[in-house]
Each structure stands twice: as structure tokens, then as C-alpha cells.
Amino acid sequence: SAAAAAARAAALSRYQTTSVSKPAAPPAEPAVVASAERTSERNSNETANGIEPQNQVAAPAGAEVEGVEEDHADGGANAFTLSGWSGKTPKTMLFEWFQKRQQPRPKMDIEQIGRRFRVVVTVAGGARIELPEGEAFEKKEQAEQAGATAALLRLFPEQPLYRLLPPAYRSLWLKWAGEQKNEEIDAQQQEAAAALLARDRYVDQLAARPLEPFELSRTRRRSTRCEQKSAEEAAAEARAQQMAREAEEEELAAEEEERER
């Protein structure tokens, strides 16, 4: 509805950030520039002489391609760095949301596993939000930012807050949201299968249990009615056959009498 759309827009407006400008590309090495100039001069001469140039200058390695977003989901420590990011971090977004509502800031408990770190986020009311199983990070700050991302996903699953996150944590949001959706689908399928199994067991128990006295009497009455009905049908069939024989005999007698005349 329009009211719901306006509410979502108002909620997202609190987290609007400016876009991040890309760093300038590093200057080309002198050797590459000199090679490019020589190639350009040779192509110009060939074009002036009516010859189509054959060689083109290859783009230097490491050149940026516009419109391509780097995937940070499986990167190492550098993939989750926030250097160069001018927008709000996941932890800042989470803390500001509680601060604006005058609620206690979420508590983050760091857990070290070997040389990596995990975090458990406890929000107002005592709800605990843990990182998905198997998720651990090389630095405490990275674990806290990932924990804040998981908390935002748990609190606002229907809002596209991932669009405001740094690229690495945006990838985490999308990955975890997909896994959560798959888990919900699996749970629904298992629940449906369990309901069908329970129904089949109930039907089997009904079929295997002994009949109650009132059910036995009802069965006997039904059987008696069936027997009576069968006897009546047999008697009616016998009468019909007798009538058919009598009619045939009368017809034969009439024919014989007609011949005698």
C-alpha cells in the first residue's frame, strides 16, 4: 500500500549515504606510454599511405572496467577492509538505529577461535544474534562489522539496507539472506512431509484398532439389511422368471390351438 511504501522510504532515508567515488587510475608506466606513442605514430603513417592499421594497443594489466563490481564474498582480510569507504558502516547503522529510539546500544561479544574471530550481538530485550555457522574473520573489527550486518538482516529482513553497506558486507547480506530463504523452504517441506506421515499413521491406527460395540452392532445391522435386500432381489428375480415361463407356455398353447382349427 501507499502508506507502507511511504514508511519504508522514511526508514531508508535515515540511512542514505553519498556514493563512493572510485580512486583515480594509477599513471601508466613510461615504457607503456612510449610504446603507445610509437604505435599511434605508426598507425597514423599507415593510414596516410592507404594502409589499414593492424596492431592495436592492449590495455595495461589491472585497468579498471566501468560497471563491474568486485566480489568480496570469498576474499581474505583485505576484502573486508573499510579503507576508502565514505559511507556508514554496518555497526554505525545498527548503533544509530537504537540510539535514535533511545534504547541501549547492542552488545558485541568477541569469541576467538584459533587465529580467527566470531561475534555474538545482543540487542535490547536480550535477543542474541550469532554469525552463521562457519563464518569467522581474521580481525576483530571485521567480525564486529559482520555481526552488525547479521543483526541488521535479522531485524530488517524486508528492507533493502544491503544497498547502503560496503561491498564486502553487502555480499555477506545477500549470501546469508539466500541461505535463510533456503532454510525456510526446507523447513516448510519437512513440516508438510511430517504432516502427511502423521495422517497416514493415524489412518493405519484407525484401520487396525478393534471395533467398538456400537460399531459392531451397526455393522451387523448393515449386513442384515444387505442380506434382506439380497433375498428380496432373489425372490423378485424368481417371480420374473416364473412369469416369463408362464407367458411362453401360454403363447405355445395359443399357437397349437390355432393349428388345430
XYZ file of C-alpha atoms in Angstrom:
261
model
C 0.000 0.000 0.000
C 0.976 3.667 -0.281
C 1.292 4.017 3.493
C 3.629 1.006 3.746
C 5.739 2.293 0.846
C 5.994 5.709 2.489
C 7.019 4.107 5.794
C 9.743 2.056 4.093
C 11.012 5.147 2.250
C 11.120 7.099 5.515
C 13.018 4.272 7.223
C 15.575 4.088 4.443
C 16.010 7.868 4.297
C 17.674 7.752 7.711
C 20.487 5.679 6.290
C 21.072 7.470 2.968
C 24.757 7.952 2.197
C 26.681 9.574 -0.580
C 28.072 7.386 -3.308
C 31.731 6.440 -3.169
C 33.935 7.853 -5.891
C 36.406 5.452 -7.443
C 40.074 6.167 -6.883
C 41.919 7.568 -9.852
C 43.673 5.032 -12.013
C 47.438 4.888 -11.457
C 49.528 6.664 -14.108
C 50.823 4.470 -16.887
C 54.465 3.486 -16.812
C 56.819 5.438 -19.114
C 57.612 2.318 -21.145
C 53.920 1.717 -21.800
C 53.399 5.383 -22.788
C 56.360 5.325 -25.172
C 55.141 2.091 -26.773
C 51.658 3.523 -27.191
C 53.039 6.699 -28.812
C 55.162 4.716 -31.255
C 52.223 2.501 -32.177
C 49.961 5.530 -32.667
C 52.534 7.243 -34.903
C 52.954 4.090 -36.995
C 49.171 3.697 -37.386
C 48.891 7.333 -38.491
C 51.550 6.837 -41.149
C 49.890 3.651 -42.407
C 46.521 5.383 -42.598
C 48.036 8.285 -44.573
C 49.511 5.793 -47.064
C 46.164 4.000 -47.504
C 47.097 1.000 -45.356
C 44.708 -0.198 -42.681
C 46.499 -0.389 -39.319
C 46.844 -3.944 -37.993
C 48.168 -3.529 -34.473
C 46.169 -2.105 -31.577
C 47.458 -1.090 -28.159
C 46.463 -3.583 -25.466
C 45.045 -2.194 -22.249
C 47.581 -2.328 -19.386
C 47.049 -5.055 -16.797
C 44.995 -4.032 -13.774
C 42.957 -1.392 -15.648
C 39.502 -0.811 -14.132
C 36.391 -1.733 -16.066
C 33.362 0.513 -15.544
C 30.182 -1.170 -14.255
C 31.918 -4.294 -12.895
C 31.599 -4.803 -9.126
C 34.263 -6.833 -7.393
C 33.020 -9.867 -5.496
C 34.126 -9.683 -1.868
C 32.239 -12.668 -0.539
C 35.163 -15.100 -0.523
C 38.036 -12.680 -0.132
C 40.661 -12.573 2.597
C 41.340 -9.877 5.153
C 41.727 -7.159 2.508
C 38.277 -7.920 1.082
C 36.624 -6.690 4.319
C 38.698 -3.547 4.794
C 36.788 -0.269 5.078
C 39.589 1.934 3.801
C 38.247 4.268 1.137
C 34.624 3.747 2.210
C 32.975 7.106 2.976
C 29.506 5.780 3.800
C 28.194 4.394 7.063
C 29.467 1.056 8.301
C 27.101 -1.721 9.377
C 27.995 -1.173 13.039
C 27.297 2.566 12.773
C 23.913 1.933 11.125
C 22.967 -0.567 13.834
C 24.035 1.654 16.747
C 22.333 4.739 15.292
C 19.026 2.893 14.917
C 18.963 2.047 18.644
C 20.306 5.451 19.649
C 17.530 7.301 17.763
C 14.976 5.266 19.707
C 16.769 5.904 23.000
C 17.466 2.224 23.513
C 20.694 0.659 24.816
C 23.388 0.052 22.272
C 23.758 -3.580 21.184
C 26.455 -5.515 22.991
C 29.090 -7.341 20.936
C 30.900 -10.316 22.494
C 34.027 -11.397 20.635
C 34.912 -15.085 20.517
C 38.338 -16.172 19.315
C 38.655 -19.498 17.502
C 42.269 -20.190 16.750
C 43.513 -17.146 14.854
C 40.062 -16.042 13.711
C 37.206 -14.226 15.413
C 33.442 -14.553 15.706
C 30.942 -12.256 17.405
C 27.595 -12.548 19.166
C 25.356 -9.453 19.105
C 22.901 -8.971 21.985
C 20.219 -6.338 21.348
C 17.692 -4.694 23.666
C 15.364 -7.294 25.120
C 18.048 -9.974 25.346
C 17.809 -11.345 21.795
C 21.115 -12.901 20.709
C 22.203 -12.827 17.070
C 25.089 -15.074 16.089
C 27.027 -15.298 12.866
C 26.089 -18.213 10.615
C 27.963 -21.425 11.281
C 31.441 -21.472 9.769
C 31.746 -17.673 9.482
C 34.907 -16.315 11.139
C 37.181 -13.376 10.357
C 40.859 -12.540 10.670
C 40.310 -9.293 12.592
C 38.051 -8.326 15.482
C 36.765 -5.235 13.670
C 35.760 -7.362 10.677
C 33.888 -9.773 12.958
C 32.044 -6.865 14.607
C 31.041 -5.393 11.235
C 29.875 -8.821 10.063
C 27.909 -9.285 13.304
C 26.245 -5.900 12.781
C 25.366 -6.976 9.223
C 23.778 -10.167 10.566
C 21.834 -8.132 13.156
C 20.523 -5.715 10.523
C 19.445 -8.657 8.379
C 17.650 -10.255 11.337
C 15.909 -7.021 12.383
C 15.058 -5.694 8.905
C 14.850 -8.691 6.549
C 12.317 -6.987 4.244
C 14.225 -3.705 3.864
C 16.996 -3.409 1.218
C 19.550 -1.969 3.632
C 22.249 -4.017 1.887
C 22.342 -1.329 -0.794
C 23.868 1.058 1.757
C 26.540 -1.363 3.001
C 30.177 -1.586 1.904
C 30.617 -4.088 -0.975
C 32.069 -6.912 1.136
C 29.299 -6.772 3.750
C 26.679 -6.278 1.045
C 27.798 -9.634 -0.395
C 27.528 -11.215 3.068
C 23.969 -9.887 3.468
C 22.881 -11.330 0.092
C 24.555 -14.683 0.773
C 23.041 -15.050 4.240
C 19.599 -13.930 3.024
C 19.698 -16.612 0.310
C 20.736 -19.286 2.801
C 17.967 -18.196 5.202
C 15.382 -18.409 2.411
C 16.541 -21.921 1.507
C 16.329 -22.976 5.164
C 12.750 -21.666 5.365
C 11.788 -23.613 2.237
C 13.383 -26.789 3.620
C 11.564 -26.326 6.940
C 8.222 -25.908 5.168
C 8.810 -29.043 3.093
C 9.795 -31.050 6.165
C 6.728 -29.803 8.035
C 4.455 -30.808 5.149
C 6.087 -34.249 4.934
C 5.699 -34.734 8.702
C 2.001 -33.794 8.485
C 1.425 -36.355 5.707
C 3.270 -39.028 7.680
C 1.197 -38.307 10.804
C -2.000 -38.515 8.773
C -1.010 -41.899 7.296
C -0.145 -43.244 10.742
C -3.486 -42.078 12.115
C -5.360 -43.783 9.275
C -3.400 -47.012 9.852
C -4.219 -46.919 13.571
C -7.910 -46.453 12.844
C -7.904 -49.367 10.430
C -6.029 -51.678 12.837
C -7.933 -50.984 16.062
C -10.752 -53.350 17.172
C -14.303 -52.203 16.543
C -16.352 -50.773 19.394
C -19.647 -52.491 20.387
C -21.813 -49.835 18.770
C -19.753 -50.143 15.599
C -20.211 -53.932 15.632
C -23.996 -53.591 16.021
C -24.050 -51.064 13.229
C -22.046 -53.436 11.054
C -24.408 -56.312 11.860
C -27.456 -54.208 11.021
C -25.885 -53.159 7.769
C -25.040 -56.794 6.984
C -28.624 -57.886 7.850
C -30.061 -55.197 5.609
C -27.801 -56.321 2.820
C -28.898 -59.940 3.305
C -32.567 -58.970 3.344
C -32.073 -56.894 0.250
C -30.347 -59.795 -1.463
C -33.211 -62.181 -0.522
C -35.820 -59.741 -1.824
C -33.905 -59.278 -5.052
C -33.602 -63.062 -5.480
C -37.368 -63.517 -4.900
C -38.198 -60.781 -7.395
C -35.906 -62.357 -9.943
C -37.550 -65.783 -9.401
C -41.027 -64.271 -9.868
C -39.908 -62.590 -13.076
C -38.550 -65.852 -14.413
C -41.792 -67.711 -13.484
C -43.881 -65.081 -15.244
C -41.685 -65.348 -18.342
C -42.137 -69.145 -18.405
C -45.911 -68.868 -17.973
C -46.138 -66.345 -20.794
C -44.124 -68.609 -23.054
C -46.322 -71.606 -22.250
C -49.487 -69.598 -22.967
C -48.038 -68.474 -26.295
C -47.236 -72.090 -27.276
C -50.714 -73.221 -26.299
C -52.301 -70.499 -28.383
C -50.240 -71.470 -31.420
C -51.201 -75.172 -31.040
C -54.884 -74.288 -30.726
C -54.668 -72.193 -33.857
C -53.195 -75.078 -35.858
C -55.928 -77.462 -34.744
C -58.553 -75.119 -36.154
